[in-house]
Coordinates of C-alpha atoms and ligand atoms in Angstrom, one line a residue:
X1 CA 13.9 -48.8 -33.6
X2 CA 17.2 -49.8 -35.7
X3 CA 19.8 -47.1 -36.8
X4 CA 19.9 -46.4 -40.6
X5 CA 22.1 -49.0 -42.5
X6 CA 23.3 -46.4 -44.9
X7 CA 22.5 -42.1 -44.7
X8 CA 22.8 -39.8 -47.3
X9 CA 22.5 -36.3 -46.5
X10 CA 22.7 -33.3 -48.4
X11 CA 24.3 -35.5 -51.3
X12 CA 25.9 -33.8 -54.3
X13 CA 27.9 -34.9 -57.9
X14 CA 29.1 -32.9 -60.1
X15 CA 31.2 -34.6 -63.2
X16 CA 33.0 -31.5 -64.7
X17 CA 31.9 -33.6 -68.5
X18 CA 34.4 -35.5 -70.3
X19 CA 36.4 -33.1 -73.1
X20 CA 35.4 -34.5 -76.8
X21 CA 38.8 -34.5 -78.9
X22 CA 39.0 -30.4 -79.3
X23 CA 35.6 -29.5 -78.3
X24 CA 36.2 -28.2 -74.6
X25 CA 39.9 -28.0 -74.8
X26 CA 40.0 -25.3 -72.5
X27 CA 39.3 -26.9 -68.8
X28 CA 37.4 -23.1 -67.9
X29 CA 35.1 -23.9 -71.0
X30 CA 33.8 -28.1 -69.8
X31 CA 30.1 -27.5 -68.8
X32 CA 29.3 -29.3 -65.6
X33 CA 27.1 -32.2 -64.7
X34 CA 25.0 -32.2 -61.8
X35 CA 24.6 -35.6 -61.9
X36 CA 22.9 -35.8 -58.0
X37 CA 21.3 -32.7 -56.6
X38 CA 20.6 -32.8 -52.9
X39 CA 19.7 -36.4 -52.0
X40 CA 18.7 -37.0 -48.4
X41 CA 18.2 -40.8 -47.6
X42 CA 18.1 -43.3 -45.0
X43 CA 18.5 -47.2 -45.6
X44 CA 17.3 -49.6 -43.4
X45 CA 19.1 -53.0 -42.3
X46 CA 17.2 -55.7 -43.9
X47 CA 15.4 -53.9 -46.6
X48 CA 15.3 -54.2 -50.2
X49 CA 15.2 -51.0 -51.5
X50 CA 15.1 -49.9 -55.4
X51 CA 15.9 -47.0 -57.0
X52 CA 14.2 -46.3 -60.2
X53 CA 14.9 -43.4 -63.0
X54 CA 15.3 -42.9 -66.9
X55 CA 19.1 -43.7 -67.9
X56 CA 20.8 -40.5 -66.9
X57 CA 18.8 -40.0 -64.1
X58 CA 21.7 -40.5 -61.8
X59 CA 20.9 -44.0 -60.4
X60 CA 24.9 -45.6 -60.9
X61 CA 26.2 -42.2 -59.4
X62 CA 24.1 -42.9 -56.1
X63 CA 24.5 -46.3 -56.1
X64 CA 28.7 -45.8 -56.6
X65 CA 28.6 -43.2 -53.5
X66 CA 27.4 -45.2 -51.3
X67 CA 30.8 -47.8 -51.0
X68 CA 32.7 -44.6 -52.0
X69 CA 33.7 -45.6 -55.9
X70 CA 32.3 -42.2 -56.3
X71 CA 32.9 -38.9 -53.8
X72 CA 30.3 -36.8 -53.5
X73 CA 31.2 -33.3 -54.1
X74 CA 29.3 -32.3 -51.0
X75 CA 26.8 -33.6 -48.8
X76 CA 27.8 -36.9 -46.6
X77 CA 27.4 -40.8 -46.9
X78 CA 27.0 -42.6 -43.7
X79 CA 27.7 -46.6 -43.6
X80 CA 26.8 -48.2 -40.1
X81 CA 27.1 -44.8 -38.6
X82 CA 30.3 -43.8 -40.0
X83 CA 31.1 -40.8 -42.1
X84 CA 32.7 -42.4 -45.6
X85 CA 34.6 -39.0 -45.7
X86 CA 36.2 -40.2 -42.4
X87 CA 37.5 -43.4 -42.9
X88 CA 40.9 -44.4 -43.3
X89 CA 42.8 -46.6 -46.5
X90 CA 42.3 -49.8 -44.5
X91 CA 38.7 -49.0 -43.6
X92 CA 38.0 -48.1 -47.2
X93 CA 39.6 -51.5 -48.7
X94 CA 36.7 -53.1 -45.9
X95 CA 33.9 -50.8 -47.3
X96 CA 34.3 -52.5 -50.3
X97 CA 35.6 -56.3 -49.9
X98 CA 34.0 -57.0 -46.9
X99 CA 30.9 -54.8 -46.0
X100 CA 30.0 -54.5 -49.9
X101 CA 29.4 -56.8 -52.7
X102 CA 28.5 -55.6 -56.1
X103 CA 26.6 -57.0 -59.0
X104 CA 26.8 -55.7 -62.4
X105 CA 25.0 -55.5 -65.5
X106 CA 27.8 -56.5 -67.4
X107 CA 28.8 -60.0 -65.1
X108 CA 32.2 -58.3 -64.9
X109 CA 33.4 -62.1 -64.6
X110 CA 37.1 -63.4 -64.5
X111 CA 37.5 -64.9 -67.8
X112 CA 40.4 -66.8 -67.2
X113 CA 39.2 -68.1 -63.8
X114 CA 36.8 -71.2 -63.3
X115 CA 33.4 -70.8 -61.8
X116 CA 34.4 -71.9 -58.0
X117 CA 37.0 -69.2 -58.0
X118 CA 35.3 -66.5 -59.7
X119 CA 33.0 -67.2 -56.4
X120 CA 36.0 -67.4 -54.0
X121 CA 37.7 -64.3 -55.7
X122 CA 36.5 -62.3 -52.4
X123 CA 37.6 -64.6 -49.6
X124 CA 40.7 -65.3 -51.8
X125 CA 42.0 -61.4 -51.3
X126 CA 41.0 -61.2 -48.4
X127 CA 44.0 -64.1 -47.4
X128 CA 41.4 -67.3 -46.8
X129 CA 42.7 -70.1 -47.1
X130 CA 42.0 -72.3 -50.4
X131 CA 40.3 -75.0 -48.4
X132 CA 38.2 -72.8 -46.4
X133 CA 37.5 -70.2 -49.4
X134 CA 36.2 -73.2 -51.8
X135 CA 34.2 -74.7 -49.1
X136 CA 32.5 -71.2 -48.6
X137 CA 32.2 -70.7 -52.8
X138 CA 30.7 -74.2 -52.7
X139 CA 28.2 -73.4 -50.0
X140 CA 27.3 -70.1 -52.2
X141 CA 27.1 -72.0 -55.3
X142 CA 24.7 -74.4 -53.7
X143 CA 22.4 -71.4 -52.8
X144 CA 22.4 -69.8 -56.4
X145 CA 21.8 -73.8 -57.8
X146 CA 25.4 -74.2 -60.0
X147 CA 27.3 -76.5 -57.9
X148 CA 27.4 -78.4 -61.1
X149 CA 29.5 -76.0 -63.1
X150 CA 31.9 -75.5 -60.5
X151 CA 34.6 -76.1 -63.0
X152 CA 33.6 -74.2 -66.2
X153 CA 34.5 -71.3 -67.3
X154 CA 32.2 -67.9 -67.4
X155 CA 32.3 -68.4 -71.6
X156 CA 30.7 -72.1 -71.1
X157 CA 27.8 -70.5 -69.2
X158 CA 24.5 -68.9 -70.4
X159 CA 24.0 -65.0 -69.2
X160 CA 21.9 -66.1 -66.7
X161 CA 24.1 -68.6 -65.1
X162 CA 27.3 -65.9 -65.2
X163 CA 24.9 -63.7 -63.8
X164 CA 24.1 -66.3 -60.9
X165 CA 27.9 -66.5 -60.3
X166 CA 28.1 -62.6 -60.0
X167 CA 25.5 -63.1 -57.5
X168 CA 27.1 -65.9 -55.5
X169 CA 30.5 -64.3 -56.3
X170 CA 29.0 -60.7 -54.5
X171 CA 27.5 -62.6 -51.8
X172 CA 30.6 -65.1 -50.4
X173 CA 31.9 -62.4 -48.0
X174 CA 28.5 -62.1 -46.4
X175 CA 28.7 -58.3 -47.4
X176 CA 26.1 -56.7 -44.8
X177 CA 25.1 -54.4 -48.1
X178 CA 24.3 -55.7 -51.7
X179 CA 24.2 -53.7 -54.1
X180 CA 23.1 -54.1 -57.3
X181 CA 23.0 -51.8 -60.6
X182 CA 20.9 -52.9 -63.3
X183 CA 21.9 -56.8 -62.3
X184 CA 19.2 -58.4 -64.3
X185 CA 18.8 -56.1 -67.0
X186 CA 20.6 -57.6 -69.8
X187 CA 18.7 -60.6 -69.4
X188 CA 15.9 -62.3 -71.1
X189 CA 12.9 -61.6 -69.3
X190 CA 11.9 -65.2 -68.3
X191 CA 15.5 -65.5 -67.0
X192 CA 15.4 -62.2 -65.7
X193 CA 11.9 -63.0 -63.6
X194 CA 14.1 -66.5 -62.8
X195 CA 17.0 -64.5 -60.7
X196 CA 14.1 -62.0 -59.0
X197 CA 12.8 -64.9 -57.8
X198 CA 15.9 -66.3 -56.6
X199 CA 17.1 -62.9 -55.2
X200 CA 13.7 -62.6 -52.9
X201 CA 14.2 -66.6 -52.0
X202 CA 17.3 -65.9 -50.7
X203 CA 16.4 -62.9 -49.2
X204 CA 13.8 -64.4 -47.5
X205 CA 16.1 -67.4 -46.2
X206 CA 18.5 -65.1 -45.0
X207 CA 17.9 -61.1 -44.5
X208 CA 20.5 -58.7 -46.1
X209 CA 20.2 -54.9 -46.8
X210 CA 19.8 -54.9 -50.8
X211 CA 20.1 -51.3 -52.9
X212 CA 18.6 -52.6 -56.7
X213 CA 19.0 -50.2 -59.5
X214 CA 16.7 -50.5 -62.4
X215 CA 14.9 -48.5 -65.1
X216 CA 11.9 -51.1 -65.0
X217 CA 9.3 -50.3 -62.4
X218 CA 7.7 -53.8 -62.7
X219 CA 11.3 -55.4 -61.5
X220 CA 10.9 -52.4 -59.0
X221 CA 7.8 -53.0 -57.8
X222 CA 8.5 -57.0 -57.6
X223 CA 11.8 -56.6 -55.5
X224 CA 11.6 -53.4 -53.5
X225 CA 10.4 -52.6 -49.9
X226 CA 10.5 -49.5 -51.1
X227 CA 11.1 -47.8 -54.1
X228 CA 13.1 -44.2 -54.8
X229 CA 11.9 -42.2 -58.0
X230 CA 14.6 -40.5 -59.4
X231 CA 14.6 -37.7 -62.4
X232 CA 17.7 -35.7 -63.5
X233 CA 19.4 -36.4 -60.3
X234 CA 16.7 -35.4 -57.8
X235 CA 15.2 -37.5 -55.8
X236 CA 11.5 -37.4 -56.2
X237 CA 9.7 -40.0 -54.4
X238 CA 10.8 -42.5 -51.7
X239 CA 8.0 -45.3 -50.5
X240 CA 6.6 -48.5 -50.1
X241 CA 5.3 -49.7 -53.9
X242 CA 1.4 -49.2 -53.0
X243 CA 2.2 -45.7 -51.6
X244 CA 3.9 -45.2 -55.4
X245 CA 1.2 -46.7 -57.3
X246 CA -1.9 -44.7 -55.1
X247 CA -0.2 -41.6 -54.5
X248 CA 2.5 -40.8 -57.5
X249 CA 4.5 -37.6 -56.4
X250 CA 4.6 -36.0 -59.8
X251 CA 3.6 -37.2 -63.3
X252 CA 6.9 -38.4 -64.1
X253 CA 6.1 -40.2 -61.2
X254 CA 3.0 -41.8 -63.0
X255 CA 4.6 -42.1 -66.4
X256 CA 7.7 -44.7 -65.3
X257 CA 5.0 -47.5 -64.4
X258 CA 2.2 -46.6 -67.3
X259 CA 1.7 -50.2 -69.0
X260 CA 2.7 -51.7 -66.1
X261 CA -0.1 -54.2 -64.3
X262 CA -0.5 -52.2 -60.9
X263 CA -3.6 -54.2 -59.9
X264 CA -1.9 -56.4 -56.8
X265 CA -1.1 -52.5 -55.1
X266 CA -3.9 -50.3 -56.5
X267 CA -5.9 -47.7 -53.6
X268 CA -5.0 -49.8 -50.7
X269 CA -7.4 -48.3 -48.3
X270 CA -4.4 -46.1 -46.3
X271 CA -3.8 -43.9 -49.2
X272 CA -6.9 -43.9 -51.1
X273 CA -7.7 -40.4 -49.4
X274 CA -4.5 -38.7 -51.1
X275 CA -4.7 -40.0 -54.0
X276 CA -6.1 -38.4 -56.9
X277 CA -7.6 -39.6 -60.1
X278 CA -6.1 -37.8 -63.4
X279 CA -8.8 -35.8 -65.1
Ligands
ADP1 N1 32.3 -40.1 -65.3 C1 31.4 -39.2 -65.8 N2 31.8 -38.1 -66.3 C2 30.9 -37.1 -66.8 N3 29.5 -37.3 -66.7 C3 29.1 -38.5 -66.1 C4 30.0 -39.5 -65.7 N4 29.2 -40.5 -65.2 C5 27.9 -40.2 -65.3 N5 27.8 -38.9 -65.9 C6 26.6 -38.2 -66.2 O1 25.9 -38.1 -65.0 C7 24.5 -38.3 -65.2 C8 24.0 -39.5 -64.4 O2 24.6 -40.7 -64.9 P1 24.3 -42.1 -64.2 O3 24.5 -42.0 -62.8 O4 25.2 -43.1 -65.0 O5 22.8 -42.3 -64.6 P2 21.9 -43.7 -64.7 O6 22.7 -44.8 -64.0 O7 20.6 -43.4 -64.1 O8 21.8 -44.0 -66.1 C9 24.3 -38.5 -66.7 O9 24.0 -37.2 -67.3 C10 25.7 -39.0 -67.1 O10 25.9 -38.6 -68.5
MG2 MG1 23.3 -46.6 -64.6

């Protein structure tokens, strides 16, 4: 079998909280955060894998530790095998422009730059050359259908379309991780089911280990190989979607996908024997 992509173990944040003006002037007074409380996890190469939660549940923190934006307090990130706590400024700077590309909810475009070099952004700090980098941002453009707005400019573009460019823009590098918070959330939901679509057809042209943060279990359940629960930064189920849907850890559990059509994944015959009906 494999190794683990990516291993959390033991996986702790605290935020000591932000001060409001006057409030928690003295530092002794700030109450702290546990935004993640002991998060074991292993990621597998290839796998799309979704982590679900309320907003606050501590989804961005986990995602963030994982190219080391964030440092956990305690506990240990692994990345192909390798301690994040261990590696050195030049291995960090690879973490996160070569082994990592990130897609926001926000686009988090380049305003000023045109759509081919918003793409090439990645290969262009890296020190490719502008022939070779456009040539790559062109191939990537192709994949995510733009290559006819190569020369406009993020404003000209419809959220859906910037957010195809943070796609293709993440994906130039050939990052061996993607990862993804809430990419598709501030999008109108035909558009939005439009890039899930496009994310699994790429993944299915081309393999890539994908970590998706949403709050919406039907995007979850769409995208994810398998899907982590999380509440108030614990981890509460990890699983394939019909393991989810048939045998829901907790009600909390049960209460994220209520309204949701679970039809396609309901009592596959594996887990029909530990799964309980609610009285
Ligand atoms: N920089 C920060 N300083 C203080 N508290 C923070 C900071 N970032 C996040 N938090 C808190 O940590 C918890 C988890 O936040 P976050 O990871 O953003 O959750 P999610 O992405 O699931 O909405 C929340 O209670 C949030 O208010
Ligand atoms: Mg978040």
């Amino acid at each position: 079998m494999s190794q683990p992509i990516i291993e959390l173990h033991h996986v702790e944040k605290n935020y000591s909280s932000v001060p409001r003006k006057g409030l928690f002037a003295r530092k002794e007074n700030k109450p702290t955060v546990n935004a993640l409380t002991d998060i074991n996890l292993r990621i597998w190469p290839g796998e799309i894998f979704v982590i679900v939660g309320l907003s606050g549940s501590g989804k961005s923190t986990l995602l963030r530790t994982l190219n080391a934006l964030i440092t956990p307090t305690s506990g240990e990130v692994r990345f192909q095998g390798q301690a994040l706590g261990s590696l050195s400024a030049a291995q960090m700077i690879a973490l996160r422009r070569e082994k990592t590309g990130m897609v926001f909810q926000s686009f988090a475009l380049f305003d000023e730059r045109n759509v081919l070099d918003n793409v090439a952004f990645g290969l262009e700090v890296a020190g490719v050359a502008r022939e070779v980098r456009h040539q790559r941002a062109r191939e990537m453009l192709a994949k995510v259908g733009l290559s006819h707005v190569e020369d406009n400019y993020p404003a000209e573009l419809s959220g859906g379309m910037q957010q195809r460019v943070g796609l293709a823009r993440a994906l130039v590098v050939d990052p061996a991780v993607l990862l993804m918070d809430e990419a598709f959330s501030a999008l109108d939901p035909i558009i939005r089911r439009e890039m899930q679509t496009l994310l699994l057809s790429l993944q299915e042209a081309e393999q890539r280990t994908i970590v998706f943060v949403t709050h919406d279990m039907e995007e979850a359940l769409r995208l994810g190989n398998r899907i982590a629960i999380m509440e108030a930064g614990k981890l509460i189920q990890v699983g394939p979607p019909e393991k989810i849907i048939n045998a829901p850890a907790t009600p909390y559990v049960r209460h994220l996908f209520s309204g949701v059509d679970t039809s396609r994944w309901q009592l596959a015959d594996s887990y029909a024997d530990v799964w309980q009906p609610q009285a």
